[in-house]
CSV table of C-alpha atoms in Angstrom, one decimal:
chain,number,residue,atom,x,y,z
H,1,MET,CA,6.0,5.4,29.4
H,2,ALA,CA,5.4,9.2,29.5
H,3,LEU,CA,9.1,9.9,29.9
H,4,LYS,CA,10.0,7.5,27.0
H,5,ASN,CA,7.4,9.3,24.8
H,6,LYS,CA,9.0,12.7,25.6
H,7,VAL,CA,12.5,11.5,24.9
H,8,PHE,CA,11.3,9.9,21.6
H,9,SER,CA,9.5,13.1,20.6
H,10,LEU,CA,12.6,15.2,21.4
H,11,ALA,CA,14.8,12.9,19.3
H,12,VAL,CA,12.3,13.1,16.4
H,13,ASN,CA,12.1,16.9,16.6
H,14,THR,CA,15.8,17.3,16.8
H,15,ALA,CA,16.3,15.0,13.8
H,16,ILE,CA,13.9,17.1,11.7
H,17,THR,CA,14.8,20.7,12.7
H,18,ASN,CA,18.5,20.7,13.8
H,19,ARG,CA,20.9,20.0,11.0
H,20,ILE,CA,23.9,20.0,13.3
H,21,PHE,CA,22.6,17.3,15.7
H,22,ARG,CA,20.6,15.4,13.1
H,23,ASN,CA,23.0,12.6,12.7
H,24,ILE,CA,23.3,12.0,16.5
H,25,ALA,CA,19.5,12.2,16.9
H,26,SER,CA,18.9,9.8,14.0
H,27,GLN,CA,21.3,7.3,15.3
H,28,LYS,CA,19.5,7.4,18.7
H,29,LEU,CA,16.2,6.9,17.0
H,30,ASP,CA,17.5,4.0,15.0
H,31,ARG,CA,18.8,2.2,18.2
H,32,TYR,CA,15.5,2.9,19.9
H,33,LEU,CA,13.5,1.4,17.1
H,34,HIS,CA,15.7,-1.6,16.8
H,35,LYS,CA,15.3,-2.4,20.5
H,36,ALA,CA,11.5,-1.7,20.3
H,37,PHE,CA,10.9,-3.9,17.3
H,38,LEU,CA,12.8,-6.9,18.6
H,39,ALA,CA,11.2,-6.6,22.0
H,40,ALA,CA,7.7,-6.2,20.6
H,41,GLU,CA,5.0,-8.5,21.9
H,42,SER,CA,4.1,-10.3,18.7
H,43,ASN,CA,3.5,-13.7,17.1
H,44,ALA,CA,5.9,-12.6,14.4
H,45,LEU,CA,9.1,-14.7,13.8
H,46,PRO,CA,12.4,-13.1,14.7
H,47,THR,CA,13.4,-12.7,11.0
H,48,MET,CA,10.1,-11.0,10.3
H,49,LEU,CA,10.7,-8.5,13.2
H,50,GLU,CA,14.2,-7.8,11.9
H,51,LYS,CA,12.9,-7.0,8.4
H,52,ARG,CA,10.3,-4.7,9.8
H,53,TYR,CA,13.0,-2.8,11.7
H,54,GLN,CA,15.1,-2.7,8.5
H,55,PHE,CA,12.2,-1.3,6.5
H,56,VAL,CA,11.4,1.5,9.1
H,57,SER,CA,15.1,2.2,9.5
H,58,ALA,CA,15.4,2.6,5.8
H,59,MET,CA,12.5,5.0,5.7
H,60,LEU,CA,14.1,7.2,8.4
H,61,GLN,CA,17.3,7.1,6.5
H,62,GLY,CA,15.5,8.3,3.4
H,63,ILE,CA,13.8,11.2,5.3
H,64,LYS,CA,17.1,12.2,6.8
H,65,ASN,CA,18.9,12.2,3.5
H,66,ASN,CA,16.2,14.3,1.9
H,67,LEU,CA,16.1,16.7,4.8
H,68,ASP,CA,19.9,17.2,4.4
H,69,LYS,CA,19.5,17.9,0.7
H,70,GLY,CA,16.7,20.4,1.3
H,71,TYR,CA,14.2,18.1,-0.6
H,72,ILE,CA,11.9,17.9,2.4
H,73,SER,CA,10.9,21.0,4.3
H,74,PRO,CA,11.4,20.6,8.1
H,75,ALA,CA,8.1,22.5,8.6
H,76,THR,CA,6.2,20.1,6.3
H,77,MET,CA,7.8,17.1,7.9
H,78,LYS,CA,6.8,18.2,11.3
H,79,LYS,CA,3.2,18.6,10.2
H,80,MET,CA,3.3,15.2,8.6
H,81,LEU,CA,4.7,13.5,11.7
H,82,SER,CA,2.3,15.3,14.0
H,83,VAL,CA,-0.5,13.7,12.0
H,84,PHE,CA,1.0,10.3,11.2
H,85,ILE,CA,3.1,9.6,14.3
H,86,GLY,CA,3.6,12.4,16.8
H,87,GLU,CA,0.0,13.1,17.8
H,88,ASP,CA,-0.4,9.4,18.7
H,89,LEU,CA,1.8,10.1,21.7
H,90,LYS,CA,-0.9,12.4,23.1
H,91,THR,CA,-3.1,10.5,25.5
H,92,ASP,CA,-6.5,11.9,24.4
H,93,ARG,CA,-6.0,11.0,20.7
H,94,LEU,CA,-4.7,7.6,21.5
H,95,GLU,CA,-7.6,6.9,23.8
H,96,LYS,CA,-10.1,7.9,21.1
H,97,LYS,CA,-8.5,5.5,18.6
H,98,ASN,CA,-8.3,2.7,21.1
H,99,ASN,CA,-11.9,3.3,22.2
H,100,ALA,CA,-13.2,3.0,18.6
H,101,ARG,CA,-11.2,-0.2,18.2
H,102,GLU,CA,-12.5,-1.7,21.4
H,103,ILE,CA,-16.1,-0.8,20.6
H,104,TYR,CA,-15.7,-2.5,17.2
H,105,PHE,CA,-14.2,-5.5,18.8
H,106,GLN,CA,-17.0,-5.8,21.3
H,107,LYS,CA,-19.6,-5.7,18.5
H,108,TYR,CA,-17.9,-7.9,16.0
H,109,GLY,CA,-15.5,-10.1,17.9
H,110,GLU,CA,-12.5,-8.9,15.9
H,111,TYR,CA,-10.5,-5.7,15.5
H,112,PRO,CA,-11.2,-3.4,12.6
H,113,PRO,CA,-8.9,-2.9,9.6
H,114,ALA,CA,-6.2,-0.3,9.8
H,115,PHE,CA,-7.1,1.6,6.7
H,116,CYS,CA,-9.1,1.8,3.5
H,117,VAL,CA,-8.0,2.2,-0.1
H,118,LEU,CA,-10.5,4.5,-2.0
H,119,SER,CA,-10.7,5.2,-5.7
H,120,PRO,CA,-13.1,8.1,-5.9
H,121,THR,CA,-12.9,8.3,-9.7
H,122,GLN,CA,-12.3,6.0,-12.6
H,123,ALA,CA,-11.3,8.8,-14.9
H,124,CYS,CA,-7.7,9.2,-15.9
H,125,ASN,CA,-5.8,11.4,-18.3
H,126,LEU,CA,-3.7,8.4,-19.4
H,127,ASN,CA,-4.5,5.0,-20.9
H,128,CYS,CA,-1.9,2.6,-19.7
H,129,ASP,CA,-1.5,-1.0,-20.8
H,130,GLY,CA,-2.4,-3.5,-18.1
H,131,CYS,CA,-4.4,-1.0,-16.0
H,132,TYR,CA,-6.2,-2.9,-13.2
H,133,ALA,CA,-8.8,-0.1,-13.1
H,134,VAL,CA,-9.5,-0.1,-16.8
H,135,SER,CA,-9.2,3.7,-16.6
H,136,ASP,CA,-8.9,6.3,-19.3
H,137,GLU,CA,-10.1,9.9,-20.0
H,138,THR,CA,-13.5,8.7,-21.2
H,139,ALA,CA,-14.4,7.0,-17.9
H,140,ASN,CA,-17.0,9.1,-16.0
H,141,HIS,CA,-17.7,7.0,-13.0
H,142,ARG,CA,-17.1,8.7,-9.7
H,143,LEU,CA,-18.5,8.9,-6.1
H,144,SER,CA,-20.2,12.0,-4.9
H,145,TYR,CA,-18.2,14.2,-2.6
H,146,GLU,CA,-20.6,13.6,0.3
H,147,THR,CA,-20.2,9.9,-0.1
H,148,VAL,CA,-16.4,10.3,-0.1
H,149,ARG,CA,-16.7,12.4,3.1
H,150,HIS,CA,-19.0,9.7,4.6
H,151,ILE,CA,-16.5,7.0,3.9
H,152,VAL,CA,-13.6,8.9,5.4
H,153,ARG,CA,-15.7,9.7,8.5
H,154,ASP,CA,-16.5,6.0,9.0
H,155,VAL,CA,-12.8,5.1,8.7
H,156,HIS,CA,-12.0,7.8,11.2
H,157,ASP,CA,-14.7,7.2,13.7
H,158,ILE,CA,-15.7,3.5,13.5
H,159,PHE,CA,-12.3,2.0,12.8
H,160,GLY,CA,-10.3,4.5,14.8
H,161,SER,CA,-8.0,4.9,11.8
H,162,ARG,CA,-6.0,8.0,11.0
H,163,PHE,CA,-4.7,6.8,7.6
H,164,MET,CA,-6.1,6.3,4.1
H,165,THR,CA,-4.8,5.5,0.7
H,166,ILE,CA,-6.3,7.2,-2.4
H,167,SER,CA,-6.0,5.6,-5.8
H,168,GLY,CA,-7.9,5.8,-9.1
H,169,GLY,CA,-8.2,6.5,-11.9
H,170,GLU,CA,-6.1,9.6,-11.4
H,171,PRO,CA,-7.0,11.1,-8.0
H,172,PHE,CA,-6.1,14.7,-8.9
H,173,ILE,CA,-8.7,14.7,-11.6
H,174,TYR,CA,-11.5,14.1,-9.1
H,175,LYS,CA,-14.0,16.9,-8.7
H,176,ASP,CA,-17.6,16.9,-7.5
H,177,SER,CA,-19.9,19.7,-6.3
H,178,GLY,CA,-17.0,22.1,-6.7
H,179,LYS,CA,-14.9,20.1,-4.3
H,180,THR,CA,-11.6,18.3,-4.9
H,181,LEU,CA,-9.6,15.8,-2.8
H,182,LEU,CA,-7.5,18.8,-1.6
H,183,ASP,CA,-10.6,20.0,0.2
H,184,LEU,CA,-11.1,16.6,1.7
H,185,PHE,CA,-7.5,16.5,3.0
H,186,GLU,CA,-7.9,19.9,4.5
H,187,GLU,CA,-11.1,18.9,6.3
H,188,PHE,CA,-9.7,15.7,7.8
H,189,ASN,CA,-6.5,17.4,8.9
H,190,ASP,CA,-5.9,14.8,11.7
H,191,MET,CA,-5.6,12.0,9.1
H,192,PHE,CA,-2.7,11.1,6.8
H,193,PHE,CA,-3.2,10.3,3.1
H,194,LEU,CA,-1.1,8.3,0.7
H,195,ILE,CA,-2.1,9.1,-2.9
H,196,TYR,CA,-1.2,7.0,-5.9
H,197,THR,CA,-0.9,9.3,-8.9
H,198,ASN,CA,0.6,9.4,-12.4
H,199,GLY,CA,2.1,12.8,-11.4
H,200,THR,CA,1.2,14.7,-14.5
H,201,LEU,CA,-1.1,17.1,-12.6
H,202,ILE,CA,1.2,18.0,-9.8
H,203,THR,CA,1.9,21.5,-10.8
H,204,LYS,CA,3.9,24.0,-8.7
H,205,GLU,CA,0.7,25.3,-7.2
H,206,VAL,CA,-0.5,21.8,-6.3
H,207,ALA,CA,2.8,21.0,-4.7
H,208,GLN,CA,2.7,24.1,-2.6
H,209,ARG,CA,-0.9,23.3,-1.5
H,210,LEU,CA,0.3,19.8,-0.4
H,211,ALA,CA,3.1,21.4,1.6
H,212,GLN,CA,0.7,23.7,3.3
H,213,LEU,CA,-1.7,20.8,4.1
H,214,GLY,CA,1.1,18.6,5.5
H,215,ASN,CA,-0.9,15.4,5.6
H,216,VAL,CA,-0.4,14.0,2.1
H,217,THR,CA,2.3,12.2,0.3
H,218,PRO,CA,2.1,11.3,-3.4
H,219,ALA,CA,3.4,8.0,-4.7
H,220,ILE,CA,4.2,8.6,-8.4
H,221,SER,CA,3.9,5.8,-10.9
H,222,VAL,CA,6.9,5.0,-13.2
H,223,GLU,CA,7.8,2.0,-15.2
H,224,GLY,CA,11.6,2.4,-15.3
H,225,TYR,CA,13.4,5.1,-17.1
H,226,GLN,CA,12.0,7.3,-20.0
H,227,HIS,CA,11.6,4.5,-22.6
H,228,GLN,CA,9.8,2.1,-20.3
H,229,THR,CA,7.5,4.8,-18.8
H,230,ASP,CA,6.6,6.4,-22.1
H,231,GLU,CA,6.1,3.0,-23.7
H,232,ARG,CA,3.4,2.1,-21.2
H,233,ARG,CA,2.0,5.5,-20.2
H,234,GLY,CA,2.5,7.7,-23.3
H,235,THR,CA,5.1,9.8,-25.1
H,236,GLY,CA,6.5,12.6,-22.9
H,237,ILE,CA,5.0,11.2,-19.6
H,238,HIS,CA,8.4,10.5,-18.1
H,239,SER,CA,9.4,14.1,-18.6
H,240,GLN,CA,6.2,15.3,-16.8
H,241,VAL,CA,6.9,12.9,-14.0
H,242,VAL,CA,10.4,14.3,-13.5
H,243,ASP,CA,8.9,17.8,-13.5
H,244,ALA,CA,6.3,16.8,-10.9
H,245,MET,CA,9.1,15.5,-8.6
H,246,ALA,CA,11.0,18.8,-9.0
H,247,ASN,CA,7.9,20.7,-8.0
H,248,LEU,CA,7.5,18.5,-4.9
H,249,ARG,CA,11.2,18.9,-4.0
H,250,GLU,CA,10.9,22.7,-4.4
H,251,ALA,CA,7.9,22.7,-2.1
H,252,GLY,CA,9.6,20.4,0.4
H,253,VAL,CA,6.9,17.6,0.1
H,254,PRO,CA,8.2,14.0,0.6
H,255,PHE,CA,7.1,11.7,-2.2
H,256,GLY,CA,7.6,8.1,-3.3
H,257,ILE,CA,7.6,6.0,-6.4
H,258,SER,CA,5.2,3.3,-7.5
H,259,VAL,CA,6.4,0.8,-10.0
H,260,THR,CA,4.8,-2.3,-11.6
H,261,ALA,CA,7.2,-5.2,-12.3
H,262,THR,CA,6.7,-6.8,-15.7
H,263,LYS,CA,8.9,-8.9,-18.0
H,264,LYS,CA,9.7,-5.7,-19.9
H,265,ASN,CA,11.3,-3.9,-16.9
H,266,VAL,CA,12.2,-6.6,-14.4
H,267,ASN,CA,15.9,-6.5,-15.4
H,268,ILE,CA,15.9,-2.8,-14.6
H,269,LEU,CA,14.4,-3.5,-11.2
H,270,LEU,CA,17.2,-6.0,-10.5
H,271,ASP,CA,19.9,-3.3,-11.1
H,272,ASP,CA,21.1,-1.1,-8.2
H,273,TYR,CA,21.2,2.0,-10.5
H,274,PHE,CA,17.4,2.1,-10.8
H,275,TYR,CA,17.2,2.7,-7.1
H,276,ASP,CA,20.2,5.0,-6.9
H,277,TYR,CA,18.6,7.1,-9.6
H,278,PHE,CA,15.2,7.6,-8.0
H,279,PHE,CA,16.3,7.7,-4.4
H,280,GLY,CA,19.7,9.4,-4.8
H,281,GLN,CA,19.2,11.7,-7.8
H,282,LEU,CA,15.4,12.5,-7.9
H,283,GLY,CA,14.8,12.5,-4.1
H,284,ALA,CA,12.2,9.7,-3.6
H,285,THR,CA,11.8,8.8,0.1
H,286,TYR,CA,10.1,5.4,-0.4
H,287,MET,CA,9.1,3.0,-3.2
H,288,TRP,CA,6.2,0.6,-3.6
H,289,GLN,CA,6.6,-2.2,-6.0
H,290,PHE,CA,3.7,-4.1,-7.5
H,291,GLN,CA,3.7,-7.0,-9.9
H,292,MET,CA,1.6,-7.2,-13.0
H,293,MET,CA,-1.7,-8.8,-12.1
H,294,PRO,CA,-3.9,-10.3,-14.7
H,295,VAL,CA,-7.0,-8.3,-13.8
H,296,GLY,CA,-8.6,-5.3,-15.6
H,297,ARG,CA,-6.8,-4.8,-18.9
H,298,GLY,CA,-4.0,-7.0,-17.5
H,299,LYS,CA,-6.0,-10.1,-18.3
H,300,GLU,CA,-4.9,-9.9,-21.9
H,301,LEU,CA,-1.3,-9.5,-20.8
H,302,LEU,CA,-0.6,-12.7,-19.0
H,303,ASP,CA,2.7,-13.0,-20.9
H,304,LEU,CA,3.8,-9.7,-19.2
H,305,MET,CA,3.7,-11.2,-15.7
H,306,ILE,CA,7.1,-11.9,-14.3
H,307,THR,CA,8.0,-15.5,-13.9
H,308,PRO,CA,8.2,-17.2,-10.4
H,309,ARG,CA,12.0,-17.3,-10.8
H,310,GLN,CA,12.2,-13.5,-11.5
H,311,ARG,CA,9.9,-12.9,-8.5
H,312,VAL,CA,12.4,-14.7,-6.3
H,313,GLU,CA,15.2,-12.6,-7.7
H,314,LEU,CA,13.2,-9.5,-6.8
H,315,TYR,CA,12.7,-10.9,-3.3
H,316,HIS,CA,16.5,-11.1,-2.8
H,317,MET,CA,16.9,-7.7,-4.3
H,318,TRP,CA,14.4,-6.3,-1.8
H,319,GLU,CA,16.3,-7.9,1.1
H,320,LYS,CA,19.5,-6.1,-0.2
H,321,LEU,CA,17.7,-2.8,-0.6
H,322,ILE,CA,16.4,-2.5,2.9
H,323,GLU,CA,19.4,-4.1,4.7
H,324,GLN,CA,22.4,-2.9,2.7
H,325,LYS,CA,21.3,0.0,0.6
H,326,ARG,CA,18.9,1.3,3.2
H,327,TYR,CA,16.3,2.3,0.6
H,328,CYS,CA,12.7,2.1,1.9
H,329,VAL,CA,11.2,-0.3,-0.6
H,330,ALA,CA,8.2,-2.6,-0.1
H,331,ASP,CA,7.1,-5.2,-2.6
H,332,PHE,CA,3.4,-6.1,-2.1
H,333,TRP,CA,4.0,-9.8,-2.7
H,334,ASN,CA,7.6,-10.3,-1.7
H,335,SER,CA,7.4,-8.2,1.5
H,336,GLY,CA,4.8,-10.3,3.3
H,337,ALA,CA,7.1,-10.4,6.3
H,338,LEU,CA,6.3,-6.7,6.9
H,339,THR,CA,2.6,-7.1,7.2
H,340,GLU,CA,2.0,-10.6,8.7
H,341,GLY,CA,0.9,-11.7,5.2
H,342,CYS,CA,-2.1,-10.8,3.1
H,343,LEU,CA,-3.6,-7.4,4.2
H,344,ALA,CA,-6.9,-7.7,2.3
H,345,TYR,CA,-10.5,-8.6,3.3
H,346,GLY,CA,-10.7,-5.9,6.0
H,347,ARG,CA,-8.6,-7.9,8.5
H,348,TRP,CA,-7.1,-6.4,11.6
H,349,GLY,CA,-4.1,-4.3,10.7
H,350,GLY,CA,-5.1,-4.6,7.0
H,351,TYR,CA,-7.5,-2.9,4.6
H,352,PHE,CA,-10.3,-3.2,2.0
H,353,TYR,CA,-11.0,-1.4,-1.2
H,354,ILE,CA,-13.8,0.9,-2.4
H,355,ASN,CA,-14.1,1.8,-6.1
H,356,TRP,CA,-15.7,4.8,-7.9
H,357,ASP,CA,-19.0,3.0,-8.0
H,358,GLY,CA,-19.0,2.4,-4.3
H,359,LYS,CA,-18.3,-1.4,-4.7
H,360,MET,CA,-16.6,-2.7,-1.5
H,361,MET,CA,-13.9,-5.3,-2.5
H,362,PRO,CA,-11.4,-7.2,-0.5
H,363,CYS,CA,-8.4,-5.7,-2.4
H,364,VAL,CA,-7.6,-3.7,-5.4
H,365,PHE,CA,-6.6,-6.9,-7.1
H,366,VAL,CA,-9.6,-9.0,-6.0
H,367,PRO,CA,-12.3,-7.5,-8.3
H,368,PHE,CA,-15.4,-9.0,-6.7
H,369,TYR,CA,-17.9,-7.5,-4.3
H,370,GLN,CA,-21.2,-8.2,-2.4
H,371,ASP,CA,-21.9,-4.7,-0.9
H,372,ASN,CA,-22.0,-1.2,-2.2
H,373,VAL,CA,-21.5,1.8,0.1
H,374,ASN,CA,-24.2,3.7,-1.7
H,375,ASP,CA,-26.7,1.0,-0.8
H,376,LEU,CA,-25.4,0.7,2.7
H,377,TYR,CA,-25.7,4.4,3.4
H,378,ALA,CA,-29.2,4.5,1.9
H,379,GLU,CA,-30.1,1.8,4.4
H,380,GLY,CA,-28.6,3.6,7.4
H,381,LYS,CA,-25.7,1.2,7.6
H,382,THR,CA,-21.9,1.8,7.8
H,383,LEU,CA,-18.7,0.4,6.2
H,384,ALA,CA,-18.5,-2.1,9.1
H,385,ASP,CA,-21.6,-3.9,7.7
H,386,GLY,CA,-20.0,-4.3,4.4
H,387,LEU,CA,-17.0,-6.1,6.0
H,388,HIS,CA,-19.1,-9.0,7.1
H,389,SER,CA,-20.2,-10.4,3.7
H,390,LYS,CA,-19.5,-14.0,2.9
H,391,LEU,CA,-16.6,-12.9,0.6
H,392,MET,CA,-14.9,-10.9,3.3
H,393,LYS,CA,-15.4,-13.5,6.0
H,394,ASN,CA,-14.1,-16.3,3.8
H,395,GLY,CA,-11.0,-14.3,3.1
H,396,ARG,CA,-10.3,-13.6,6.8
H,397,LYS,CA,-11.0,-17.3,7.6
H,398,TRP,CA,-8.3,-18.3,5.1
H,399,GLN,CA,-5.9,-15.7,6.5
H,400,HIS,CA,-6.3,-17.2,9.9
H,401,GLU,CA,-5.9,-20.8,8.7
H,402,TYR,CA,-2.8,-19.8,6.6
H,403,GLY,CA,-1.2,-18.7,9.8
H,404,PHE,CA,-1.0,-14.9,9.5
H,405,GLU,CA,-2.1,-14.4,13.1
H,406,ASN,CA,-1.1,-17.8,14.5
H,407,GLY,CA,2.2,-18.3,16.2
H,408,HIS,CA,1.9,-22.1,16.2
H,409,HIS,CA,1.1,-22.8,12.5
H,410,ARG,CA,2.4,-20.8,9.5
H,411,GLU,CA,2.3,-21.3,5.8
H,412,ASN,CA,4.8,-19.8,3.4
H,413,ILE,CA,4.9,-16.0,4.0
H,414,LEU,CA,6.7,-15.6,0.6
H,415,MET,CA,3.3,-16.6,-1.0
H,416,PRO,CA,1.0,-14.4,0.9
H,417,CYS,CA,-1.5,-13.3,-1.8
H,418,SER,CA,-4.9,-15.0,-1.6
H,419,ILE,CA,-5.6,-14.7,-5.3
H,420,LYS,CA,-2.2,-14.7,-7.1
H,421,ASP,CA,-0.3,-17.1,-4.9
H,422,ASN,CA,-3.1,-19.4,-3.9
H,423,PHE,CA,-5.5,-19.3,-6.8
H,424,ASP,CA,-6.9,-22.8,-6.6
H,425,ASN,CA,-8.0,-22.1,-3.0
H,426,PHE,CA,-9.3,-18.7,-3.9
H,427,ARG,CA,-11.7,-20.2,-6.5
H,428,LYS,CA,-12.8,-23.1,-4.4
H,429,ASN,CA,-12.9,-21.7,-0.8
H,430,ILE,CA,-12.9,-17.9,-0.8
H,431,LEU,CA,-14.9,-16.7,-3.8
H,432,PRO,CA,-18.6,-17.4,-3.1
H,433,ASP,CA,-21.2,-17.8,-5.9
H,434,GLU,CA,-23.0,-14.7,-4.8
H,435,ALA,CA,-19.9,-12.5,-5.3
H,436,ILE,CA,-20.4,-10.1,-8.2
H,437,PRO,CA,-17.5,-9.3,-10.6
H,438,GLU,CA,-16.5,-5.6,-10.6
H,439,ASN,CA,-16.5,-5.5,-14.4
H,440,PRO,CA,-16.9,-8.0,-17.3
H,441,GLN,CA,-13.1,-8.6,-17.4
H,442,ALA,CA,-13.2,-10.0,-13.9
H,443,GLU,CA,-15.6,-12.8,-14.7
H,444,VAL,CA,-12.7,-14.8,-16.4
H,445,ILE,CA,-11.2,-15.2,-12.9
H,446,ARG,CA,-14.1,-17.4,-11.9
H,447,THR,CA,-14.8,-19.2,-15.2
H,448,ASP,CA,-11.8,-19.2,-17.6
H,449,GLU,CA,-10.0,-22.6,-17.5
H,450,GLU,CA,-6.9,-21.3,-19.4
H,451,TYR,CA,-6.6,-18.5,-16.8
H,452,TYR,CA,-7.0,-21.2,-14.0
H,453,ARG,CA,-4.3,-23.4,-15.5
H,454,PHE,CA,-1.9,-20.5,-15.9
H,455,LEU,CA,-2.1,-19.3,-12.3
H,456,THR,CA,-2.2,-22.7,-10.7
H,457,GLU,CA,1.0,-23.7,-12.6
H,458,TYR,CA,2.5,-20.4,-11.6
H,459,ASP,CA,1.7,-21.1,-7.9
H,460,ARG,CA,3.2,-24.6,-8.1
H,461,GLU,CA,6.5,-23.3,-9.5
H,462,LEU,CA,6.6,-20.4,-7.0
H,463,SER,CA,6.0,-22.8,-4.1
H,464,HIS,CA,8.9,-25.0,-5.3
H,465,LEU,CA,11.2,-22.0,-5.5
H,466,THR,CA,10.4,-20.3,-2.2
H,467,GLU,CA,9.7,-23.1,0.3
H,468,GLU,CA,13.4,-23.6,1.0
H,469,ILE,CA,13.9,-19.9,1.6
H,470,TRP,CA,10.9,-19.9,3.9
H,471,GLN,CA,12.2,-22.8,5.9
H,472,LYS,CA,15.8,-21.7,6.2
H,473,THR,CA,15.4,-18.0,6.5
H,474,TYR,CA,12.3,-17.7,8.7
H,475,LEU,CA,11.6,-21.0,10.4
H,476,ALA,CA,15.1,-22.3,11.1
């Protein structure tokens, strides 16, 4: 094993630093990964393992392309990989992570989540239609810096995780006690952070700081091209986003794109040129796709949700992107094969969400909670205590019954979402009476019958359209 790790590390280092031998080293890495994925001890189906390999292979291809173009600095890339991947090959760090996971298992009878999504502030300098966070520049809710540090320390020490996602609001607005998130990233320099941002505050100076830190990658939100982005986010925002990407390319920081699929832009997302533009011309390394969810300000925008048929078309587009185009794209509903289904509720390998008020929720798109980190910390408890509420346990029970970790029984992995794809079950079996809505808009999820009829009909149609794909592509 030690020899394999050394060979792997050498290939990674060569692919990053040596332009002449990069192609050869990248091809060796790709073959190594393909063999490793298909030989993995896992309950996953062969097609699922193949798609995971294709996704990771596409990410490596994107990194290689941007290294070749000079859009990613080799020095920054080495720093990132030493945090995110390379250091895990060191025995002492791996033992610390595994020890934390085993201690958690011994105490709770299950393994901890892999990461946490944290929104330290609700404030945002934009006011986008359909924002799940109901954010704007007047919002003043935020966590104290000490609470944010406490959360990250729990994730690091109790869960043994070295990865976190930061969302918002707009994360680059956050400031408390003279500290910003850049100070947090510097303190926790053995962790890797993915930060969702509108990009408007990524100046040349911020980009250079991110390059120096080497443990942060921004995922910048777009809606399509200039018209679509400016229509939802405000006039001139697309231009600022393009400038931010230029600043990151100049500093050598790898970045990605975050896009929300709606009826207004779905045709753009079904066109190859959209991906050629952001990956080929603007230098994105990865892309996360979301779908308009009717939560937050989105509740009033049910008509903007893509149809089940459009969702299936996006699924086939995703298959093409990772297999043929080799663009690293993940759709958080259509790409359930990558994650063994729903990642929420603090499940093993999954995550949970904490907002700017400290409310612990199963997911960014499940706006209900039972515990607040401020209360937990005041009582001398930890994040682990908040993962064992009835809401969180109900969600994990459903995940197990649905077959996400069961090699002998599986439901349709193309309908992995507990709330959007299985809404009737969510209301009846997951959402307990004692769960508190995050905000007034969330209460309609539990009580509004029009909302219930809309989503249950959506689920019936989606099931009809995807069951044959599930049976023939994955189970055959």
